[in-house]
mmCIF file of C-alpha atoms in Angstrom:
data_model
loop_
_atom_site.group_PDB
_atom_site.id
_atom_site.type_symbol
_atom_site.label_atom_id
_atom_site.label_comp_id
_atom_site.label_asym_id
_atom_site.label_seq_id
_atom_site.Cartn_x
_atom_site.Cartn_y
_atom_site.Cartn_z
ATOM 1 C CA MET X 5 180.643 -46.479 167.873
ATOM 2 C CA PRO X 6 181.962 -49.320 165.639
ATOM 3 C CA THR X 7 179.338 -51.398 163.822
ATOM 4 C CA THR X 8 179.457 -55.200 163.790
ATOM 5 C CA THR X 9 177.990 -56.550 160.579
ATOM 6 C CA ARG X 10 178.024 -59.489 158.156
ATOM 7 C CA GLU X 11 179.039 -59.812 154.540
ATOM 8 C CA ILE X 12 179.222 -62.607 151.939
ATOM 9 C CA HIS X 13 182.670 -63.587 150.632
ATOM 10 C CA LEU X 14 183.613 -65.758 147.674
ATOM 11 C CA ALA X 15 185.257 -68.773 149.293
ATOM 12 C CA SER X 16 186.106 -70.679 146.081
ATOM 13 C CA ARG X 17 185.496 -70.358 142.362
ATOM 14 C CA PRO X 18 182.529 -72.367 141.052
ATOM 15 C CA GLN X 19 183.080 -75.128 138.544
ATOM 16 C CA GLY X 20 179.881 -75.182 136.525
ATOM 17 C CA TRP X 21 176.839 -74.427 138.660
ATOM 18 C CA PRO X 22 177.701 -72.568 141.895
ATOM 19 C CA VAL X 23 177.017 -74.349 145.180
ATOM 20 C CA PRO X 24 176.600 -72.912 148.699
ATOM 21 C CA GLU X 25 180.121 -74.066 149.599
ATOM 22 C CA ASN X 26 181.533 -71.507 147.160
ATOM 23 C CA PHE X 27 180.410 -68.752 149.562
ATOM 24 C CA ARG X 28 181.140 -67.802 153.162
ATOM 25 C CA THR X 29 179.408 -65.439 155.610
ATOM 26 C CA VAL X 30 181.934 -63.330 157.498
ATOM 27 C CA GLU X 31 181.451 -61.038 160.489
ATOM 28 C CA VAL X 32 183.373 -57.747 160.357
ATOM 29 C CA VAL X 33 183.567 -54.542 162.383
ATOM 30 C CA LEU X 34 183.241 -51.182 160.619
ATOM 31 C CA PRO X 35 184.550 -47.945 162.181
ATOM 32 C CA ASP X 36 182.529 -44.770 162.403
ATOM 33 C CA PRO X 37 182.580 -42.701 159.200
ATOM 34 C CA GLY X 38 185.321 -40.129 158.869
ATOM 35 C CA PRO X 39 185.211 -36.903 156.869
ATOM 36 C CA GLY X 40 183.716 -37.534 153.434
ATOM 37 C CA GLN X 41 182.374 -40.955 154.415
ATOM 38 C CA VAL X 42 178.957 -42.432 155.167
ATOM 39 C CA LEU X 43 177.849 -45.524 157.048
ATOM 40 C CA VAL X 44 174.950 -47.178 155.217
ATOM 41 C CA ARG X 45 172.584 -49.888 156.435
ATOM 42 C CA ASN X 46 171.571 -51.795 153.330
ATOM 43 C CA THR X 47 167.857 -52.425 152.951
ATOM 44 C CA PHE X 48 167.896 -54.231 149.574
ATOM 45 C CA ILE X 49 170.729 -55.886 147.689
ATOM 46 C CA SER X 50 170.643 -57.016 144.091
ATOM 47 C CA VAL X 51 171.667 -60.377 142.686
ATOM 48 C CA ASP X 52 172.195 -60.381 138.915
ATOM 49 C CA PRO X 53 173.182 -62.896 136.238
ATOM 50 C CA TYR X 54 176.398 -61.027 135.321
ATOM 51 C CA MET X 55 177.765 -61.823 138.780
ATOM 52 C CA ARG X 56 178.235 -65.453 137.762
ATOM 53 C CA GLY X 57 180.872 -64.444 135.220
ATOM 54 C CA ARG X 58 182.763 -62.416 137.807
ATOM 55 C CA MET X 59 183.165 -65.555 139.917
ATOM 56 C CA ASN X 60 185.505 -66.970 137.259
ATOM 57 C CA ASP X 61 189.148 -65.916 137.253
ATOM 58 C CA VAL X 62 189.114 -64.731 133.660
ATOM 59 C CA LYS X 63 189.594 -61.400 131.985
ATOM 60 C CA SER X 64 186.329 -59.655 131.165
ATOM 61 C CA TYR X 65 184.793 -56.190 131.015
ATOM 62 C CA VAL X 66 184.913 -55.991 134.825
ATOM 63 C CA PRO X 67 187.506 -57.545 137.156
ATOM 64 C CA PRO X 68 186.685 -60.940 138.678
ATOM 65 C CA PHE X 69 185.582 -61.153 142.293
ATOM 66 C CA ALA X 70 188.519 -61.742 144.616
ATOM 67 C CA LEU X 71 188.623 -64.829 146.780
ATOM 68 C CA ASP X 72 188.158 -64.338 150.527
ATOM 69 C CA ALA X 73 186.803 -60.848 149.949
ATOM 70 C CA PRO X 74 183.243 -59.485 149.930
ATOM 71 C CA LEU X 75 181.209 -59.745 146.767
ATOM 72 C CA ASP X 76 179.775 -56.498 145.478
ATOM 73 C CA GLY X 77 176.831 -55.330 143.417
ATOM 74 C CA GLY X 78 173.936 -52.930 143.455
ATOM 75 C CA ALA X 79 172.313 -52.036 146.767
ATOM 76 C CA VAL X 80 170.147 -49.368 148.341
ATOM 77 C CA GLY X 81 170.201 -48.408 151.960
ATOM 78 C CA GLU X 82 169.738 -45.830 154.679
ATOM 79 C CA VAL X 83 172.500 -43.520 155.830
ATOM 80 C CA LEU X 84 173.061 -44.149 159.538
ATOM 81 C CA ALA X 85 175.923 -41.720 160.113
ATOM 82 C CA SER X 86 177.621 -39.221 157.853
ATOM 83 C CA GLY X 87 180.855 -37.299 157.635
ATOM 84 C CA ASP X 88 179.560 -35.284 154.678
ATOM 85 C CA ASP X 89 177.259 -32.288 155.046
ATOM 86 C CA GLN X 90 175.504 -33.146 151.784
ATOM 87 C CA LEU X 91 174.319 -36.528 153.061
ATOM 88 C CA LEU X 92 172.243 -36.779 156.209
ATOM 89 C CA ALA X 93 171.239 -39.641 158.458
ATOM 90 C CA GLY X 94 167.992 -41.044 157.082
ATOM 91 C CA ASP X 95 168.823 -40.363 153.423
ATOM 92 C CA THR X 96 168.338 -43.268 151.018
ATOM 93 C CA VAL X 97 171.313 -43.950 148.779
ATOM 94 C CA LEU X 98 172.187 -46.218 145.868
ATOM 95 C CA HIS X 99 175.662 -47.774 145.663
ATOM 96 C CA GLN X 100 177.644 -50.860 144.631
ATOM 97 C CA ALA X 101 178.553 -52.345 148.027
ATOM 98 C CA GLY X 102 175.953 -55.094 148.067
ATOM 99 C CA TRP X 103 176.178 -58.600 149.558
ATOM 100 C CA ARG X 104 176.563 -57.094 153.038
ATOM 101 C CA GLU X 105 174.386 -55.689 155.800
ATOM 102 C CA HIS X 106 176.320 -52.427 156.249
ATOM 103 C CA ALA X 107 178.851 -50.529 154.162
ATOM 104 C CA LEU X 108 181.321 -47.740 154.942
ATOM 105 C CA LEU X 109 181.671 -45.714 151.768
ATOM 106 C CA GLY X 110 183.068 -42.485 150.440
ATOM 107 C CA SER X 111 180.354 -39.978 149.706
ATOM 108 C CA ALA X 112 181.337 -40.035 146.012
ATOM 109 C CA GLU X 113 180.471 -43.757 145.929
ATOM 110 C CA VAL X 114 176.785 -43.221 146.728
ATOM 111 C CA ARG X 115 173.905 -41.473 144.987
ATOM 112 C CA LYS X 116 170.969 -40.093 146.930
ATOM 113 C CA VAL X 117 167.637 -41.271 145.509
ATOM 114 C CA ASP X 118 164.103 -39.987 145.841
ATOM 115 C CA THR X 119 161.716 -42.482 147.448
ATOM 116 C CA SER X 120 158.712 -40.147 147.632
ATOM 117 C CA ARG X 121 157.098 -41.634 144.505
ATOM 118 C CA VAL X 122 158.727 -45.053 144.061
ATOM 119 C CA PRO X 123 160.110 -47.513 146.618
ATOM 120 C CA ALA X 124 163.862 -47.686 147.119
ATOM 121 C CA SER X 125 163.973 -51.168 145.593
ATOM 122 C CA ALA X 126 162.892 -49.769 142.209
ATOM 123 C CA TYR X 127 166.361 -48.226 141.811
ATOM 124 C CA LEU X 128 167.780 -51.750 141.589
ATOM 125 C CA GLY X 129 165.297 -52.836 138.926
ATOM 126 C CA VAL X 130 162.939 -50.846 136.761
ATOM 127 C CA LEU X 131 164.742 -47.528 137.461
ATOM 128 C CA GLY X 132 168.158 -49.115 137.853
ATOM 129 C CA MET X 133 170.691 -51.070 135.853
ATOM 130 C CA PRO X 134 168.165 -53.586 134.444
ATOM 131 C CA GLY X 135 165.853 -50.856 133.182
ATOM 132 C CA LEU X 136 168.700 -48.848 131.679
ATOM 133 C CA THR X 137 170.040 -52.019 130.027
ATOM 134 C CA ALA X 138 166.695 -52.637 128.344
ATOM 135 C CA PHE X 139 166.476 -49.010 127.213
ATOM 136 C CA VAL X 140 169.995 -48.904 125.785
ATOM 137 C CA GLY X 141 169.625 -52.237 124.019
ATOM 138 C CA LEU X 142 166.463 -51.159 122.264
ATOM 139 C CA THR X 143 167.255 -47.524 121.486
ATOM 140 C CA ARG X 144 170.986 -47.583 120.747
ATOM 141 C CA ILE X 145 171.870 -51.156 119.800
ATOM 142 C CA ALA X 146 168.812 -52.588 118.020
ATOM 143 C CA GLU X 147 167.290 -49.178 117.196
ATOM 144 C CA VAL X 148 163.666 -50.269 117.462
ATOM 145 C CA LYS X 149 161.341 -48.320 115.225
ATOM 146 C CA ALA X 150 157.619 -48.087 114.615
ATOM 147 C CA GLY X 151 156.064 -51.224 113.172
ATOM 148 C CA ASP X 152 158.821 -53.625 114.256
ATOM 149 C CA THR X 153 158.233 -57.162 115.456
ATOM 150 C CA VAL X 154 160.398 -57.684 118.553
ATOM 151 C CA PHE X 155 161.349 -60.960 120.245
ATOM 152 C CA VAL X 156 162.698 -60.873 123.827
ATOM 153 C CA SER X 157 164.160 -63.989 125.435
ATOM 154 C CA GLY X 158 164.152 -64.329 129.208
ATOM 155 C CA ALA X 159 161.172 -62.003 129.042
ATOM 156 C CA ALA X 160 160.000 -62.583 132.615
ATOM 157 C CA GLY X 161 163.334 -61.513 134.088
ATOM 158 C CA ALA X 162 164.379 -58.094 135.316
ATOM 159 C CA VAL X 163 165.716 -56.865 131.964
ATOM 160 C CA GLY X 164 163.444 -58.780 129.609
ATOM 161 C CA SER X 165 160.188 -57.764 131.257
ATOM 162 C CA ILE X 166 161.127 -54.105 130.927
ATOM 163 C CA ALA X 167 162.488 -54.526 127.396
ATOM 164 C CA GLY X 168 159.196 -55.827 126.051
ATOM 165 C CA GLN X 169 157.272 -52.915 127.506
ATOM 166 C CA ILE X 170 159.772 -50.297 126.332
ATOM 167 C CA ALA X 171 159.694 -51.776 122.823
ATOM 168 C CA ARG X 172 155.948 -51.104 122.795
ATOM 169 C CA ARG X 173 156.479 -47.539 123.967
ATOM 170 C CA LEU X 174 158.961 -47.075 121.106
ATOM 171 C CA GLY X 175 156.343 -48.087 118.544
ATOM 172 C CA ALA X 176 156.929 -51.802 117.987
ATOM 173 C CA GLU X 177 153.833 -53.439 116.547
ATOM 174 C CA LYS X 178 154.224 -57.015 117.842
ATOM 175 C CA ILE X 179 156.065 -58.119 120.991
ATOM 176 C CA ILE X 180 157.010 -61.779 121.500
ATOM 177 C CA GLY X 181 158.574 -63.099 124.703
ATOM 178 C CA SER X 182 159.868 -66.396 126.025
ATOM 179 C CA ALA X 183 159.715 -67.588 129.630
ATOM 180 C CA GLY X 184 159.823 -70.847 131.558
ATOM 181 C CA SER X 185 156.460 -71.469 133.222
ATOM 182 C CA PRO X 186 152.719 -71.040 132.577
ATOM 183 C CA GLU X 187 152.576 -68.459 135.378
ATOM 184 C CA LYS X 188 155.274 -66.342 133.757
ATOM 185 C CA ILE X 189 153.631 -66.686 130.365
ATOM 186 C CA ALA X 190 150.363 -65.403 131.807
ATOM 187 C CA TRP X 191 152.134 -62.437 133.436
ATOM 188 C CA LEU X 192 153.694 -61.427 130.132
ATOM 189 C CA THR X 193 150.462 -61.476 128.167
ATOM 190 C CA ASP X 194 147.883 -60.519 130.813
ATOM 191 C CA GLU X 195 149.761 -57.734 132.607
ATOM 192 C CA LEU X 196 152.739 -56.584 130.549
ATOM 193 C CA GLY X 197 151.055 -56.461 127.159
ATOM 194 C CA PHE X 198 153.154 -58.972 125.224
ATOM 195 C CA ASP X 199 151.224 -60.139 122.171
ATOM 196 C CA ILE X 200 152.697 -63.648 122.241
ATOM 197 C CA ALA X 201 154.499 -65.553 124.996
ATOM 198 C CA LEU X 202 156.254 -68.870 124.463
ATOM 199 C CA ASP X 203 157.034 -71.403 127.199
ATOM 200 C CA TYR X 204 160.457 -72.719 126.202
ATOM 201 C CA LYS X 205 160.008 -75.691 128.551
ATOM 202 C CA ALA X 206 156.915 -76.823 126.655
ATOM 203 C CA GLY X 207 158.712 -77.576 123.379
ATOM 204 C CA ARG X 208 161.581 -76.564 121.128
ATOM 205 C CA ILE X 209 161.745 -72.788 121.052
ATOM 206 C CA GLY X 210 162.570 -72.745 117.347
ATOM 207 C CA ARG X 211 159.375 -74.565 116.404
ATOM 208 C CA GLN X 212 157.302 -72.320 118.652
ATOM 209 C CA LEU X 213 158.825 -69.105 117.344
ATOM 210 C CA ALA X 214 158.833 -69.843 113.613
ATOM 211 C CA PRO X 215 155.117 -69.155 112.947
ATOM 212 C CA HIS X 216 155.400 -65.683 114.494
ATOM 213 C CA GLY X 217 158.156 -64.290 112.290
ATOM 214 C CA PRO X 218 159.636 -62.569 110.504
ATOM 215 C CA ILE X 219 161.303 -60.816 113.437
ATOM 216 C CA ASP X 220 162.886 -57.406 113.020
ATOM 217 C CA VAL X 221 164.581 -57.166 116.440
ATOM 218 C CA TYR X 222 165.807 -59.830 118.842
ATOM 219 C CA PHE X 223 166.772 -58.797 122.386
ATOM 220 C CA ASP X 224 168.913 -61.721 123.549
ATOM 221 C CA ASN X 225 169.209 -62.572 127.236
ATOM 222 C CA VAL X 226 169.633 -66.333 126.801
ATOM 223 C CA GLY X 227 171.837 -67.271 123.835
ATOM 224 C CA GLY X 228 172.049 -70.910 122.768
ATOM 225 C CA ASP X 229 168.900 -72.367 121.276
ATOM 226 C CA HIS X 230 167.077 -69.044 121.568
ATOM 227 C CA LEU X 231 169.677 -67.241 119.480
ATOM 228 C CA GLU X 232 169.605 -69.975 116.859
ATOM 229 C CA ALA X 233 165.799 -69.847 116.754
ATOM 230 C CA ALA X 234 165.800 -66.068 116.397
ATOM 231 C CA ILE X 235 168.267 -66.157 113.500
ATOM 232 C CA PHE X 236 166.065 -68.657 111.652
ATOM 233 C CA ALA X 237 163.004 -66.436 112.221
ATOM 234 C CA MET X 238 164.744 -63.140 111.487
ATOM 235 C CA ALA X 239 163.709 -60.767 108.736
ATOM 236 C CA ASP X 240 166.242 -59.511 106.228
ATOM 237 C CA PHE X 241 168.272 -56.674 107.779
ATOM 238 C CA GLY X 242 167.147 -57.727 111.255
ATOM 239 C CA ARG X 243 168.971 -56.429 114.329
ATOM 240 C CA ILE X 244 170.069 -58.441 117.355
ATOM 241 C CA ALA X 245 171.034 -56.815 120.651
ATOM 242 C CA ALA X 246 173.134 -59.357 122.555
ATOM 243 C CA CYS X 247 172.599 -58.439 126.198
ATOM 244 C CA GLY X 248 173.357 -61.732 127.956
ATOM 245 C CA MET X 249 173.557 -65.482 127.447
ATOM 246 C CA ILE X 250 172.474 -66.941 130.770
ATOM 247 C CA GLY X 251 171.968 -70.325 129.137
ATOM 248 C CA ASP X 252 175.780 -70.662 128.887
ATOM 249 C CA TYR X 253 176.943 -69.067 132.146
ATOM 250 C CA ASN X 254 177.385 -72.325 134.068
ATOM 251 C CA ALA X 255 178.786 -74.432 131.230
ATOM 252 C CA GLU X 256 181.908 -76.363 132.182
ATOM 253 C CA ALA X 257 183.163 -76.587 128.585
ATOM 254 C CA PRO X 258 182.903 -74.286 125.550
ATOM 255 C CA VAL X 259 179.377 -74.253 124.173
ATOM 256 C CA PRO X 260 178.875 -74.712 120.411
ATOM 257 C CA GLY X 261 177.547 -71.620 118.698
ATOM 258 C CA PRO X 262 174.326 -71.498 116.680
ATOM 259 C CA ARG X 263 174.449 -73.778 113.649
ATOM 260 C CA ASN X 264 172.945 -71.166 111.349
ATOM 261 C CA LEU X 265 175.396 -68.262 111.582
ATOM 262 C CA MET X 266 175.653 -68.257 107.791
ATOM 263 C CA MET X 267 172.213 -66.658 107.851
ATOM 264 C CA LEU X 268 173.782 -63.524 109.327
ATOM 265 C CA ILE X 269 175.225 -63.021 105.858
ATOM 266 C CA SER X 270 172.345 -64.188 103.689
ATOM 267 C CA LYS X 271 169.818 -62.177 105.702
ATOM 268 C CA ARG X 272 172.216 -59.248 106.287
ATOM 269 C CA ILE X 273 171.543 -59.449 110.036
ATOM 270 C CA SER X 274 173.334 -57.122 112.462
ATOM 271 C CA LEU X 275 174.351 -58.750 115.763
ATOM 272 C CA ARG X 276 175.901 -56.434 118.331
ATOM 273 C CA GLY X 277 176.846 -57.118 121.916
ATOM 274 C CA PHE X 278 176.769 -54.327 124.484
ATOM 275 C CA ILE X 279 177.616 -53.511 128.079
ATOM 276 C CA VAL X 280 175.347 -50.989 129.756
ATOM 277 C CA SER X 281 178.235 -49.285 131.576
ATOM 278 C CA ASP X 282 179.474 -48.039 128.193
ATOM 279 C CA HIS X 283 176.273 -45.982 127.894
ATOM 280 C CA ARG X 284 176.097 -44.021 131.125
ATOM 281 C CA ASP X 285 175.313 -40.914 129.095
ATOM 282 C CA ALA X 286 171.915 -42.442 128.293
ATOM 283 C CA ALA X 287 170.885 -42.478 131.959
ATOM 284 C CA GLY X 288 169.383 -38.982 132.016
ATOM 285 C CA GLU X 289 167.055 -39.642 129.100
ATOM 286 C CA PHE X 290 166.172 -43.060 130.506
ATOM 287 C CA TYR X 291 165.227 -41.722 133.956
ATOM 288 C CA ARG X 292 163.101 -38.985 132.386
ATOM 289 C CA ARG X 293 161.208 -41.272 130.026
ATOM 290 C CA ALA X 294 160.915 -44.279 132.328
ATOM 291 C CA GLY X 295 159.777 -42.093 135.199
ATOM 292 C CA GLN X 296 156.979 -40.739 133.040
ATOM 293 C CA TRP X 297 156.006 -44.211 131.810
ATOM 294 C CA LEU X 298 155.816 -45.383 135.415
ATOM 295 C CA ALA X 299 153.708 -42.403 136.418
ATOM 296 C CA ASP X 300 151.346 -43.024 133.496
ATOM 297 C CA GLY X 301 150.996 -46.727 134.297
ATOM 298 C CA ASP X 302 152.671 -47.679 131.008
ATOM 299 C CA LEU X 303 155.584 -49.480 132.686
ATOM 300 C CA ARG X 304 154.953 -52.260 135.184
ATOM 301 C CA TYR X 305 157.342 -54.363 137.175
ATOM 302 C CA ARG X 306 157.457 -57.186 139.650
ATOM 303 C CA GLU X 307 159.996 -58.123 142.308
ATOM 304 C CA THR X 308 160.860 -61.530 143.732
ATOM 305 C CA ILE X 309 162.070 -60.888 147.277
ATOM 306 C CA VAL X 310 164.122 -63.183 149.496
ATOM 307 C CA ASP X 311 164.602 -62.096 153.108
ATOM 308 C CA GLY X 312 167.866 -61.955 155.007
ATOM 309 C CA ILE X 313 171.606 -61.969 154.330
ATOM 310 C CA ASP X 314 171.619 -65.655 155.274
ATOM 311 C CA HIS X 315 169.531 -66.336 152.158
ATOM 312 C CA ALA X 316 171.435 -64.126 149.702
ATOM 313 C CA VAL X 317 173.207 -67.117 148.188
ATOM 314 C CA ASP X 318 169.879 -68.947 147.879
ATOM 315 C CA ALA X 319 168.497 -65.949 145.995
ATOM 316 C CA PHE X 320 171.452 -65.918 143.614
ATOM 317 C CA LEU X 321 171.243 -69.644 142.920
ATOM 318 C CA GLY X 322 167.495 -69.327 142.435
ATOM 319 C CA LEU X 323 168.060 -66.519 139.933
ATOM 320 C CA LEU X 324 170.361 -68.725 137.861
ATOM 321 C CA GLY X 325 167.699 -71.428 137.946
ATOM 322 C CA GLY X 326 164.903 -69.102 136.822
ATOM 323 C CA ASP X 327 163.040 -68.944 140.147
ATOM 324 C CA ASN X 328 162.413 -65.215 139.830
ATOM 325 C CA THR X 329 159.661 -63.291 138.131
ATOM 326 C CA GLY X 330 160.936 -59.785 137.477
ATOM 327 C CA LYS X 331 163.815 -58.519 139.609
ATOM 328 C CA MET X 332 165.377 -60.814 142.203
ATOM 329 C CA LEU X 333 166.198 -58.923 145.402
ATOM 330 C CA VAL X 334 167.372 -59.695 148.910
ATOM 331 C CA ARG X 335 165.669 -57.653 151.623
ATOM 332 C CA LEU X 336 167.743 -57.003 154.742
#
């Protein structure tokens, strides 16, 4: 029996900060699954900072979202009907057809996940792309080692909150994080084990960070003033893993770079950008180690949940504005 469902389309490309008018909710009808297909009812969909870049019609590491077509992104859901013997009704699967209530997918497009020990939503956060991003950035890009001092910007977000904890597990001696409210600062220090947390809204981040250097590793989620501050505070031969620069995502004109890039030379600093999809071969090791850290209580996470497809855009806009603590999710 065909399934009537709703999905979010990109109605127009944002200029600067996105607004609700850039999106449209569309009702569609999905047929029953054929051979090798599954019909999935999404239970959680992910909204992530990288999605803002895909709303621009520019060449990047992934194609831009098409206008008048559904957005996509990480999601988990329940199989309702299956044309594949390996996937049964009731199975929980992970896939990339988010921003919609239901999805008709080929069986190769989904991965069955185990929800006996962790909730399904964890596969969009701590055991998903954000967690793997943190792991790759620290182990392969910045190569954290015992005794390091590590600074993580955007430390109360999905990636940053995991990065600080993983750095500790890898032997870092001092973990510094930045976030944008007293509540987030308290979460970092009281629950996640950060040694120092800086509220970037309480004063210039450079002045706050300087007394806590020298920094061996900077995990950059913000760019802009945070990157400049980290370079000033960096130790000789420091390493920077450039994961994201959310501070620039909604800029309507080119943003000036840090004024102190000459220090990359004088301090012999390595700055390397990375995309987690280039490191899929790290997933096995990540799942093994992160799963054990979770089981041992050495890895904690938090989710900010918004309910309903009608509020998916609100969740995304809130994410860009820093409303989330931990992973921002939409529950359907």
